[in-house]
Coordinates of C-alpha atoms in Angstrom, one line a residue:
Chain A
X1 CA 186.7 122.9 -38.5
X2 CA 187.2 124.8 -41.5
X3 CA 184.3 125.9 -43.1
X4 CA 183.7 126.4 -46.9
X5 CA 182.9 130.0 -47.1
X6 CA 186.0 130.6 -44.1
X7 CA 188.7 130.3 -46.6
X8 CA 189.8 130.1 -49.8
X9 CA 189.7 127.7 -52.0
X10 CA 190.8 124.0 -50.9
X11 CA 193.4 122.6 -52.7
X12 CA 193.6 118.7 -52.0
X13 CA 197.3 117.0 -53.0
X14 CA 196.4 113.6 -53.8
X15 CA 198.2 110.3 -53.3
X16 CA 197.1 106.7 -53.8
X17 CA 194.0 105.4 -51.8
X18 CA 190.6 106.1 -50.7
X19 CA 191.7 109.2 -48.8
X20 CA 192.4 111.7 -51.2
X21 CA 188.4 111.0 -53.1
X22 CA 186.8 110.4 -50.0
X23 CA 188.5 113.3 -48.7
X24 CA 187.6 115.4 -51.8
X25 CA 183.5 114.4 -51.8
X26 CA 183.6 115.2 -48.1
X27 CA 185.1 118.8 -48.7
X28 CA 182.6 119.1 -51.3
X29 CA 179.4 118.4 -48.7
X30 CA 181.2 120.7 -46.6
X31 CA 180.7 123.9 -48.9
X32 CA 184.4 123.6 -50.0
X33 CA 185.0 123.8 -54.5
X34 CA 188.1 121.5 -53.8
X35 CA 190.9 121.8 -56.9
X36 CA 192.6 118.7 -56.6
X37 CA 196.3 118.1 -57.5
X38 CA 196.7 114.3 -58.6
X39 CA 200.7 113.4 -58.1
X40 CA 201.9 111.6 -61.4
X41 CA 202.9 108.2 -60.6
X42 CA 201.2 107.9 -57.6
X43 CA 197.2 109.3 -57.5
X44 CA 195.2 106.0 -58.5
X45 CA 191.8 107.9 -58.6
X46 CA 189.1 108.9 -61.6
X47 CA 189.4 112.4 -60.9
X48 CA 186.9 113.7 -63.8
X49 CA 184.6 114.9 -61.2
X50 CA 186.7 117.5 -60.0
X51 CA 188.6 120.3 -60.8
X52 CA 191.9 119.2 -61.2
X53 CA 195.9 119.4 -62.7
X54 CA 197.9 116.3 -62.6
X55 CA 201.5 117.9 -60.9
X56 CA 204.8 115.7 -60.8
X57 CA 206.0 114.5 -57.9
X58 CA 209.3 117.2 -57.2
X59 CA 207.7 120.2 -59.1
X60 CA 207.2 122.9 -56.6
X61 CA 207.1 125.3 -59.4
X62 CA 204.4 124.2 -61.1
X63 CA 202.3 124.0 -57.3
X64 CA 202.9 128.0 -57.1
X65 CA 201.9 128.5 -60.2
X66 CA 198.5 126.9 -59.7
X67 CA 198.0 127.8 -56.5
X68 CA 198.4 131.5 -57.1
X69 CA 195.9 131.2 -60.7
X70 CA 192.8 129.0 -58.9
X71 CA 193.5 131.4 -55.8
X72 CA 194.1 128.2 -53.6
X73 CA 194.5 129.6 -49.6
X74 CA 194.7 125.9 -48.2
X75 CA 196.1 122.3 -49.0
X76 CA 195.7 119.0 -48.1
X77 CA 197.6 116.5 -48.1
X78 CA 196.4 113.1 -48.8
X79 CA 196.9 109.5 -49.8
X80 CA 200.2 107.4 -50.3
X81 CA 203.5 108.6 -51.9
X82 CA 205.4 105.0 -52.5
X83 CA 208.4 106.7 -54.0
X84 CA 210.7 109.3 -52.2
X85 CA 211.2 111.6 -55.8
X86 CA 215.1 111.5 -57.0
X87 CA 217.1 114.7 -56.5
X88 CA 216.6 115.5 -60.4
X89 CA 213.0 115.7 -60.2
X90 CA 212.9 118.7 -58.6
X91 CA 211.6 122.0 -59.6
X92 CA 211.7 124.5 -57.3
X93 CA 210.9 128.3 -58.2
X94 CA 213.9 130.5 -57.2
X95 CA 212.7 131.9 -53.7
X96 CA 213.2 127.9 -52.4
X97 CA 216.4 127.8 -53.6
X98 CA 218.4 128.5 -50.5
X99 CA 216.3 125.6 -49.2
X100 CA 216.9 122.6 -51.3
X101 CA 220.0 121.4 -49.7
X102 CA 217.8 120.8 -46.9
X103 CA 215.1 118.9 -48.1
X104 CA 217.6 116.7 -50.2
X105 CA 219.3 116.1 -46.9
X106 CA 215.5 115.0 -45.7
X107 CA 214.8 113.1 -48.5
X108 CA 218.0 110.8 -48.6
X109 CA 217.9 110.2 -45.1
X110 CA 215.3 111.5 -42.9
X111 CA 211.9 109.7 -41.4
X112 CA 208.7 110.5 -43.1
X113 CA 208.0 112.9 -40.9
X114 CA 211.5 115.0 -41.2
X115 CA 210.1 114.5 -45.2
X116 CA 206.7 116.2 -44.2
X117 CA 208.0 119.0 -42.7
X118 CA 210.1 119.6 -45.3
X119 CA 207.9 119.1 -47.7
X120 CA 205.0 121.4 -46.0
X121 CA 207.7 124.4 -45.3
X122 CA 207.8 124.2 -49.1
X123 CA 204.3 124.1 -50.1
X124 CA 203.9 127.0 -47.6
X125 CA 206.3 129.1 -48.4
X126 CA 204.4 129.7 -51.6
X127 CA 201.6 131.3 -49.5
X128 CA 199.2 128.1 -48.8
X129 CA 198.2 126.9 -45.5
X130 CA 198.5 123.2 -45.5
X131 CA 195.8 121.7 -42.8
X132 CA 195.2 118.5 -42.0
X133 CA 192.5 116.5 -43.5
X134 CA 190.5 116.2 -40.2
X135 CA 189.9 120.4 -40.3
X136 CA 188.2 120.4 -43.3
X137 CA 186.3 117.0 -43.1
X138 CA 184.0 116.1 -40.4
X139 CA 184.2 113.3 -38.4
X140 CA 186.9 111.7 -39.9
X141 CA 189.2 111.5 -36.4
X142 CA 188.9 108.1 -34.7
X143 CA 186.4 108.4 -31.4
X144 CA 187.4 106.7 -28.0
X145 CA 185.9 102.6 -27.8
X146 CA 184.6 100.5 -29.9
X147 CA 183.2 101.3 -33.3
X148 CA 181.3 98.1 -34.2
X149 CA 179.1 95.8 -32.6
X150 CA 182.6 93.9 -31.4
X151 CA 184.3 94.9 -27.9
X152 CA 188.0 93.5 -27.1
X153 CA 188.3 90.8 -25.0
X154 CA 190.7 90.5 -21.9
X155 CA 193.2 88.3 -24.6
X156 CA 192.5 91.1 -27.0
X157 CA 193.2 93.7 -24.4
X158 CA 196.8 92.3 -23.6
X159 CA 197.8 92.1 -27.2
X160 CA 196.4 95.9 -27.7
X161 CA 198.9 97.1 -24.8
X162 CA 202.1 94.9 -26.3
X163 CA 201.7 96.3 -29.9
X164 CA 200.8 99.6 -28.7
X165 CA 204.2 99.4 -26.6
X166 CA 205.9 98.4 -30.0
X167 CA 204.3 100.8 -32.0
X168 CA 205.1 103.8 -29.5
X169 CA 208.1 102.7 -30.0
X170 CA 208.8 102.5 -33.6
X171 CA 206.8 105.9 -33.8
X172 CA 209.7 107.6 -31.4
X173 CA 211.9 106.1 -33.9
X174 CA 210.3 107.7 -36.8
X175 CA 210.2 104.3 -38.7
X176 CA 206.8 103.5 -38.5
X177 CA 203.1 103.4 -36.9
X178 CA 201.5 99.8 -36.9
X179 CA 202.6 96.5 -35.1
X180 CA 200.5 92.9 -34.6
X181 CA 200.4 91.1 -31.4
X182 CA 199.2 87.6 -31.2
X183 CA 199.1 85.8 -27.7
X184 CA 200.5 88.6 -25.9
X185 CA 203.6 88.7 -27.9
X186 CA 204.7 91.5 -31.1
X187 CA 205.2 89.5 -34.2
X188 CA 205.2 91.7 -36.8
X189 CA 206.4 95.8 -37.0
X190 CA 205.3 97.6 -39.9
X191 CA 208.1 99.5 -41.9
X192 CA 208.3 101.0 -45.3
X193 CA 205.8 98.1 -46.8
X194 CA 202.7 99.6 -45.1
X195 CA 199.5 97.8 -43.0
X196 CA 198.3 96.0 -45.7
X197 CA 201.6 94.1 -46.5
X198 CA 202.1 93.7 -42.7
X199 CA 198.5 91.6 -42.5
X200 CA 199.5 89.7 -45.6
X201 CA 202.9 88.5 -44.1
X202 CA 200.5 87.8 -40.7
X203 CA 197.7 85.9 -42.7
X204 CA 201.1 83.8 -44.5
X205 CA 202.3 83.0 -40.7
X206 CA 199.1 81.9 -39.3
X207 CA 198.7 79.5 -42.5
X208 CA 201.9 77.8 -42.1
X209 CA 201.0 76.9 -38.1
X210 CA 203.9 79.6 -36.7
X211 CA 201.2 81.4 -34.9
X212 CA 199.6 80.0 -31.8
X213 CA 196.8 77.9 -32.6
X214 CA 193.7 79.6 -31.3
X215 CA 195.0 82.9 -30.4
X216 CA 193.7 85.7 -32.9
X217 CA 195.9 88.8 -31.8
X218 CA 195.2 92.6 -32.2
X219 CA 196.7 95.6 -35.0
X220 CA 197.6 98.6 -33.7
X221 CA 197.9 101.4 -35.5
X222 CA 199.1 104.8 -33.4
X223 CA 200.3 108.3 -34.1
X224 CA 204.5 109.0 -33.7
X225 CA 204.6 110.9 -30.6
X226 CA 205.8 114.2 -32.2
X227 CA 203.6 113.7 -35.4
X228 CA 202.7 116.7 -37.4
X229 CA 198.5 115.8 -37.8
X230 CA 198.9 117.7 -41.0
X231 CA 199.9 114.5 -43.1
X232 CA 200.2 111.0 -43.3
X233 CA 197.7 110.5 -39.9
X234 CA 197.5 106.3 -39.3
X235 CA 194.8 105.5 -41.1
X236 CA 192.4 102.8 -41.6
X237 CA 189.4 101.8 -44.0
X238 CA 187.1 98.8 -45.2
X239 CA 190.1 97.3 -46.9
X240 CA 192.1 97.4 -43.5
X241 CA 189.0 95.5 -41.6
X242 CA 189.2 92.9 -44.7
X243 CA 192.8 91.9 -44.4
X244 CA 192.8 92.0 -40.2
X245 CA 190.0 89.0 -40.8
X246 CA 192.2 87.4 -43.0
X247 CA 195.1 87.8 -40.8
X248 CA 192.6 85.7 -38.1
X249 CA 193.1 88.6 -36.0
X250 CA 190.3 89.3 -33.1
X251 CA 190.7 93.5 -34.4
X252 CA 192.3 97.0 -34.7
X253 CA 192.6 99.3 -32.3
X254 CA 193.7 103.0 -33.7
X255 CA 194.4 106.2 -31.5
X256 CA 191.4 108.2 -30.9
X257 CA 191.7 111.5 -31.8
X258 CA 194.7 111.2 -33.8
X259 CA 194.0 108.3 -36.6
X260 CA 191.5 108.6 -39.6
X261 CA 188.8 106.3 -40.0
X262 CA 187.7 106.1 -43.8
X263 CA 184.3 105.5 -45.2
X264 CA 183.4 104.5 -41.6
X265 CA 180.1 103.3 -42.4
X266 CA 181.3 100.5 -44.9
X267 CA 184.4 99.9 -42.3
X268 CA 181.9 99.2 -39.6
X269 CA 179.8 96.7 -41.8
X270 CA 183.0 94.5 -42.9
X271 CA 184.1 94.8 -38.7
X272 CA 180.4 93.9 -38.1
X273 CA 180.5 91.1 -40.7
X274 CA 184.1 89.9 -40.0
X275 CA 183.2 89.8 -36.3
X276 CA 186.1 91.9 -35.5
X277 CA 186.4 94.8 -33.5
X278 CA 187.7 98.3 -34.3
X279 CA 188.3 100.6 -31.5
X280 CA 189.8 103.6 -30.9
X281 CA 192.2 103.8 -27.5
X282 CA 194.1 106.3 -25.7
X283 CA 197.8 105.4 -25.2
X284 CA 198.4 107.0 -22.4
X285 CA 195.9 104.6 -20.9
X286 CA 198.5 101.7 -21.4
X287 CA 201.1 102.9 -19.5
X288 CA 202.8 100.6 -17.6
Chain B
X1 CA 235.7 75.7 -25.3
X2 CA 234.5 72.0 -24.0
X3 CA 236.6 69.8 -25.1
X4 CA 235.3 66.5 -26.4
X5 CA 237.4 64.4 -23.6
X6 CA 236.5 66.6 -20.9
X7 CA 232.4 66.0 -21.4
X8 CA 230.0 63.2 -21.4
X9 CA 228.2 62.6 -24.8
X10 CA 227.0 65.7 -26.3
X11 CA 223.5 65.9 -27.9
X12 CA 222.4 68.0 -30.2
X13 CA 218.5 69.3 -30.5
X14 CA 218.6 70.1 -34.5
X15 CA 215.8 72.4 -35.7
X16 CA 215.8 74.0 -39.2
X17 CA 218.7 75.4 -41.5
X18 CA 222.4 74.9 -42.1
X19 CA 223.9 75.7 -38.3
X20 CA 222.8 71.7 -36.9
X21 CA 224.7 70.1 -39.4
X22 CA 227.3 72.4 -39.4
X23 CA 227.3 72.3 -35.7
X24 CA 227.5 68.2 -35.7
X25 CA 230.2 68.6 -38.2
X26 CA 232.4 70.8 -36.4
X27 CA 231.5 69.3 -33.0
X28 CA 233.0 65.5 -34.6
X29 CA 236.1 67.6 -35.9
X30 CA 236.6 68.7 -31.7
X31 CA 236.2 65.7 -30.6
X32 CA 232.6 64.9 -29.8
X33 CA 230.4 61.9 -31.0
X34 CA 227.2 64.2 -31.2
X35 CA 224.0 62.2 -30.6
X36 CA 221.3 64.1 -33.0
X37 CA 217.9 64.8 -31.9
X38 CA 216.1 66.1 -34.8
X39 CA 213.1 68.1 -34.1
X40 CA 210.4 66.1 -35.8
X41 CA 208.3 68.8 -38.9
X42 CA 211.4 71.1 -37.9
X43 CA 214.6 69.7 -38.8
X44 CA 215.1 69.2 -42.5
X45 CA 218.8 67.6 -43.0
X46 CA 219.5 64.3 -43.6
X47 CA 220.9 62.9 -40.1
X48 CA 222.0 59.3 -41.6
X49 CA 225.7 59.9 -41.0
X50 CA 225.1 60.9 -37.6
X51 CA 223.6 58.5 -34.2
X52 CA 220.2 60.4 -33.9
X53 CA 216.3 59.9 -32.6
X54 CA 213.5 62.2 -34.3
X55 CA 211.8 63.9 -31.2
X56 CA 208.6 65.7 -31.3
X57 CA 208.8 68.7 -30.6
X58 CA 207.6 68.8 -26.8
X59 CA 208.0 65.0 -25.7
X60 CA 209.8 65.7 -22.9
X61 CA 209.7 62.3 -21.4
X62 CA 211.7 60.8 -24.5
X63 CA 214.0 63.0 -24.3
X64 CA 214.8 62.4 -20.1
X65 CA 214.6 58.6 -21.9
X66 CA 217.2 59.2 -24.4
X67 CA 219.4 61.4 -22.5
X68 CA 219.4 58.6 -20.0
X69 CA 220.4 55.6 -22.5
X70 CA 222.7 57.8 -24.2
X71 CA 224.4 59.0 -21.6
X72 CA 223.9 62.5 -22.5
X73 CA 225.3 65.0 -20.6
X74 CA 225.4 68.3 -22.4
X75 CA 223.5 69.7 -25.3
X76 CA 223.5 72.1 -27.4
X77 CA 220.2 73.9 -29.0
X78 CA 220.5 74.6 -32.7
X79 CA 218.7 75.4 -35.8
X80 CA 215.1 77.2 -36.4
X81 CA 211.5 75.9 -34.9
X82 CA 209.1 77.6 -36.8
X83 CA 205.9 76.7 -34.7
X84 CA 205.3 76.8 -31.1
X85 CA 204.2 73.4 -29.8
X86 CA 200.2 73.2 -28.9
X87 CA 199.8 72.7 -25.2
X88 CA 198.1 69.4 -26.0
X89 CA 201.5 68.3 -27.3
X90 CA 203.4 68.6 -24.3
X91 CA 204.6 65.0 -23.0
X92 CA 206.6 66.0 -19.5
X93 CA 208.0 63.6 -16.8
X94 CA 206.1 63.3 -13.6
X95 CA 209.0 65.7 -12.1
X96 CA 208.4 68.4 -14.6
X97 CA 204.6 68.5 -14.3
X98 CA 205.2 71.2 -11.3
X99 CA 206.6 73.9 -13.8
X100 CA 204.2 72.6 -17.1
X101 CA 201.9 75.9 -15.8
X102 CA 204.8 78.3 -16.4
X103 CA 205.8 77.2 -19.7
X104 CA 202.4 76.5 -20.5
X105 CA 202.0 80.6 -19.8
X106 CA 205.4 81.4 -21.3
X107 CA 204.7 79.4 -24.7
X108 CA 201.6 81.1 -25.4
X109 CA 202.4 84.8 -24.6
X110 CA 206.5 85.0 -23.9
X111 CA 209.1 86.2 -26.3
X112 CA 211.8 84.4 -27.7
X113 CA 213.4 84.6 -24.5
X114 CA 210.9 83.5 -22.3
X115 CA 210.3 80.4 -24.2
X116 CA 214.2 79.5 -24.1
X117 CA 214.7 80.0 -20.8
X118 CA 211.5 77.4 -20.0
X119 CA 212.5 75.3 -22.3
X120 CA 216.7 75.1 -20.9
X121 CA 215.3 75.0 -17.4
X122 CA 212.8 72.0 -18.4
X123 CA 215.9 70.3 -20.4
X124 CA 218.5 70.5 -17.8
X125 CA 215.5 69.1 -15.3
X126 CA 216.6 65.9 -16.5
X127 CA 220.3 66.2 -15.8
X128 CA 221.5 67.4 -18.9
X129 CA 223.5 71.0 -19.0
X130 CA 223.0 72.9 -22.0
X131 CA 226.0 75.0 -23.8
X132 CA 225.7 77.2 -26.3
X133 CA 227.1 76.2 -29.8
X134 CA 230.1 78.5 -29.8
X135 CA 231.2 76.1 -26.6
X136 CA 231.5 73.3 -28.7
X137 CA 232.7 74.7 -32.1
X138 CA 235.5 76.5 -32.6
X139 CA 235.8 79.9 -34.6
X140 CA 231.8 80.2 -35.0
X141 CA 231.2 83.4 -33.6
X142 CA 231.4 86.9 -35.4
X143 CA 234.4 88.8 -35.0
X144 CA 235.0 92.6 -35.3
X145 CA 235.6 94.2 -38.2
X146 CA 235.2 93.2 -41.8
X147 CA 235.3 89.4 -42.7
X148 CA 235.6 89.4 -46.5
X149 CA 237.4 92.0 -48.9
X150 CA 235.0 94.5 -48.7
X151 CA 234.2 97.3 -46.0
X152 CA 231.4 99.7 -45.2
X153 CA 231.9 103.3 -46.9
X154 CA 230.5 106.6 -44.3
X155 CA 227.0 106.1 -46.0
X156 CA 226.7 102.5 -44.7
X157 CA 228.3 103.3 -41.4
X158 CA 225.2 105.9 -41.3
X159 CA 222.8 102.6 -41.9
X160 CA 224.7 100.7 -39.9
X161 CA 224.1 103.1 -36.9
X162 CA 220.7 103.6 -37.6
X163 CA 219.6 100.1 -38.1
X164 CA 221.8 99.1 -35.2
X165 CA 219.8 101.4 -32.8
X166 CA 216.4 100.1 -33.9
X167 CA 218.0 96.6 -33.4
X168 CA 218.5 97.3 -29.9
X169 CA 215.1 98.3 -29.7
X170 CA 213.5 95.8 -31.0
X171 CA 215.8 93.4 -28.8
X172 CA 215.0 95.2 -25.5
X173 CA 210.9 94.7 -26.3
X174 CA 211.9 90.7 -27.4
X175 CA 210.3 91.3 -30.7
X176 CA 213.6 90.4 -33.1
X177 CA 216.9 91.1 -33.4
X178 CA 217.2 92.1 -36.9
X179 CA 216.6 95.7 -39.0
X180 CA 217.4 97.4 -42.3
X181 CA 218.3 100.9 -42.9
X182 CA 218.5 102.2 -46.5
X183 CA 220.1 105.7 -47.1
X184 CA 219.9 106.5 -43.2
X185 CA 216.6 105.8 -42.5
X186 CA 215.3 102.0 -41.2
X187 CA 212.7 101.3 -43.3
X188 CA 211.9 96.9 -42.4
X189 CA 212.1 95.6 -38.6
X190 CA 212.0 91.6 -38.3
X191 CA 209.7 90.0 -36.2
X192 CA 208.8 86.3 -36.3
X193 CA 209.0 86.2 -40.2
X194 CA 213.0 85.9 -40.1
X195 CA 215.9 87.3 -42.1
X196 CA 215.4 86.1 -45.1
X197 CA 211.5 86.6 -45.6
X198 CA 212.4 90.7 -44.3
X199 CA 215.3 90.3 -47.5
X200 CA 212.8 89.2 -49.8
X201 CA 210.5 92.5 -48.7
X202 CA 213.4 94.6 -49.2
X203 CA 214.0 93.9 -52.6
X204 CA 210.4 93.9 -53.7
X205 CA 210.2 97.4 -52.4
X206 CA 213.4 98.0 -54.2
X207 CA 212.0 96.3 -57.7
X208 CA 208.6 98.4 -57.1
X209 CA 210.8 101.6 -57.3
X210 CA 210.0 102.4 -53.6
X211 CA 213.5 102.9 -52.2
X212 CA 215.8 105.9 -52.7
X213 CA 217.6 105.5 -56.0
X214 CA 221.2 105.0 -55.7
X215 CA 220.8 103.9 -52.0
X216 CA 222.5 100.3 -50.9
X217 CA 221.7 100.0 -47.2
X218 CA 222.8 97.7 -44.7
X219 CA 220.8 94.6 -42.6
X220 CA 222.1 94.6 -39.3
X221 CA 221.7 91.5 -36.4
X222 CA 222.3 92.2 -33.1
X223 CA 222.1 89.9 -29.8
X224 CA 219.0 91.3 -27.6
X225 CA 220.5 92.9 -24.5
X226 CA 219.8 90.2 -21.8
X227 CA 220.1 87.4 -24.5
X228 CA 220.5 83.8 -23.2
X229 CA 223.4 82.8 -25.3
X230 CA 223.0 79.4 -25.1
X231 CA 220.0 79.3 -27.9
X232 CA 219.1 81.6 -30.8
X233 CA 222.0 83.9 -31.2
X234 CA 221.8 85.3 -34.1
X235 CA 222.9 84.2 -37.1
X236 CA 224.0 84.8 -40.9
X237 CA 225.5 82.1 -43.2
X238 CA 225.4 82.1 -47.4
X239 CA 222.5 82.2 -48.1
X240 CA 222.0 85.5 -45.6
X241 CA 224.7 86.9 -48.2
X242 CA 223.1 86.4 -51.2
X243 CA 219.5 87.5 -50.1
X244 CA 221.2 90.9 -49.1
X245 CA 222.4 91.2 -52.7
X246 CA 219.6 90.7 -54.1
X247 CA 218.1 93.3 -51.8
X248 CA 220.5 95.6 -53.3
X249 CA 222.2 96.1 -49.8
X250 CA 225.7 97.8 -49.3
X251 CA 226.5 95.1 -46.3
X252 CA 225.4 93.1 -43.1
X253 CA 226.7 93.9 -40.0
X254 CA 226.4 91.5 -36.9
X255 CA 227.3 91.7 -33.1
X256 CA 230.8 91.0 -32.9
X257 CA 231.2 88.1 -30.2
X258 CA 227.3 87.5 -29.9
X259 CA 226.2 86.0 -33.4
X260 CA 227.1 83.1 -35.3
X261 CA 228.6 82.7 -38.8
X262 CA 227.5 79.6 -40.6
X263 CA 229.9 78.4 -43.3
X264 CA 232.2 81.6 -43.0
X265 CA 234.7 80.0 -46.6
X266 CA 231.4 80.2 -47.9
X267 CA 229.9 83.0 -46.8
X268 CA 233.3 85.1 -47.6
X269 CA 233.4 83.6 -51.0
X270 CA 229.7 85.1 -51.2
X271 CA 229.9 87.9 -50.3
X272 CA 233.4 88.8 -52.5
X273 CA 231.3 87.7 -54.9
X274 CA 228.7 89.8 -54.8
X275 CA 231.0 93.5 -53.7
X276 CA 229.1 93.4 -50.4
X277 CA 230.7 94.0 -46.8
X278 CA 230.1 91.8 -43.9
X279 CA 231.5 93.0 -40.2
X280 CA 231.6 92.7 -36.7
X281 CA 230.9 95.4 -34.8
X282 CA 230.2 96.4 -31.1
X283 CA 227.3 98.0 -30.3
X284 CA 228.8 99.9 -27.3
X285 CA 230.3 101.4 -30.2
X286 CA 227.4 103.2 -31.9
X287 CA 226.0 104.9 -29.1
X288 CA 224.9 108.7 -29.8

């Protein structure tokens, strides 16, 4: 953990979602004076409480400039970017030059992650540290076994190890993180259109009769193997725990250690209140 | 190719979609007088020019019945069945009630696959040999390279590839057969949603702006490795065409030899049309 007075100041690079506020008012408990960095287009949050300079999506320029005049030593990187930005958005200061051909080549073609690592050789190169949101706030990691009141069940068990297979596997594929098992069987692999459209399409399925009737089925939600735990960590919140219920699913189960739980305490209430559980697993566990 | 001479009557077990009635077209054309068995809250064609008996969906003793008055000696599997019948729907012979355990079990937690291969084994039970449709129609499945005027440019040979190997994936597990890569990088897998609802995602995250600008992509449908080819090939067919234009895609490619194309005048016509390529390829041929 990274402690308030340990470094200097905390810059947090916000995307859409709870993650980058909750993220914020955490670092703030923590001893941290955050500065945040709201990305145009994307950042959905009432940032008046904080110090804080809106920056466009591409403009790396304008991120050294701040940096270097609020003395910012470390970044975060939080919340959703929906929109890869277009080559002509970009605004690099001249020392990234020799690098742009690179991340172009990444942002055309490459996985989120080759993105992130492009993206945080960037923001470093100015002289930030970027860390991952779990260093500067507490508690924030998924812990091993159930969260709520809620265990899995031995049905709820064999659909945890099919969509943890499948997500493992779209994870080594760099395409994506989440996958739904009902009966024992994967019917739905999240892509591009994130969790909460997956649970949509699954809550659309089980109301047209193509699911089995009386089989709830299990999210999974799992790190890529190789993931950098600096950014865009599987993540889950109230909101998550809401749309699994909908979805008639039985629960989630996230990797422990390596996926954030948001505002935990509301998240176990709607689990608690759904009667769903929300546990936290170890994929190496489910080996075959 | 079975020639209609060569074979007793041929039935044909119509679930949703074009390929039944284009199957029981075709199959008249070769020969056959095709004995329809529409899958009752499954099939949705009008069967009135055709000899046919509505079957629910697991009464397995009307069919032995049928198949028996009929004398019914091959049939082919055809069309979509959106729903898994409940176990309390199952109507067996007294010969099949040995095996009802297995495809009680496969129903409720197999793949695809598993189901299929219950299902054939419980339908041939009865005396009955099932084909696959390309047995009894002529010129239905893919072949290599481009079937209309257009062909894929190096960027959608790159989707191609990519989408092809997360096909395979997705195959191998028994999830789906089907993917979309957009600029390199596969960003929607199919599972039991289908083709057309994964389209339909595409191009809202297109509208919302959340796909690289200037990027087509490609859909790609591949056979899963140890596919059964008698049921559920995969298949395109017009309306496949059009929903990838709309999805702003470059092309489709399918598995040259193992998928079907429905209405191929049609689906040529459509896809000149619309400036968008659809191929055959190999997958042997895409290997790293």
């Amino acid at each position: 953990m990274l402690a308030g007075a340990a470094i200097g100041r905390l810059a947090i690079v916000a995307g859409s979602g709870q993650l980058p506020m909750r993220l914020a008012e955490a670092a703030r408990e923590a001893g941290h004076t955050p500065f945040v960095l709201p990305i145009i287009g994307a950042a959905d949050q009432d940032w008046s409480g904080f110090a804080h300079a809106d920056l466009a999506i591409a403009d790396l320029a304008s991120f050294a400039a701040i940096t270097r005049r609020e003395e910012i030593s470390h970044a975060v990187l939080s919340g959703g970017i929906a929109r890869r930005p277009g080559l002509g958005e970009f605004r690099p200061t001249w020392r990234m030059i020799p690098a742009v051909p690179r991340i172009f080549r990444a942002l055309v073609s490459g996985g989120d992650d080759a993105v992130l690592r492009s993206v945080i050789g960037l923001l470093e190169s100015v002289g930030v540290k970027v860390v991952g949101a779990h260093e500067v706030v507490p508690g924030l990691l998924a812990t091993g076994g159930p969260l709520g009141a809620v265990s899995p069940d031995a049905a709820a068990c064999r659909d945890i190890a099919a969509a943890a297979r499948a997500a493992l596997e779209l994870g080594r594929l760099d395409i994506g993180q989440g996958a739904i098992s009902v009966g024992g069987r994967v019917i739905a692999l999240e892509g591009l259109e994130g969790t909460d459209d997956m649970l949509a399409r699954v809550a659309r399925l089980r109301a047209e009769g193509r699911l089995p009737a009386g089989r709830r089925g299990v999210l999974v939600k799992l790190c890529k193997p190789m993931q950098d735990m600096r950014a865009d960590l599987p993540s889950i919140g109230p909101g998550t725990v809401e749309n699994a219920g909908r979805a008639g699913l039985a629960g989630i189960a996230v990797e422990a250690g390596r996926a954030l739980v948001l505002d935990r305490d509301a998240l176990i209430a709607a689990a608690d209140r759904a009667g769903i559980f929300v546990s936290g697993i170890d994929p190496a566990d489910l080996a075959p």
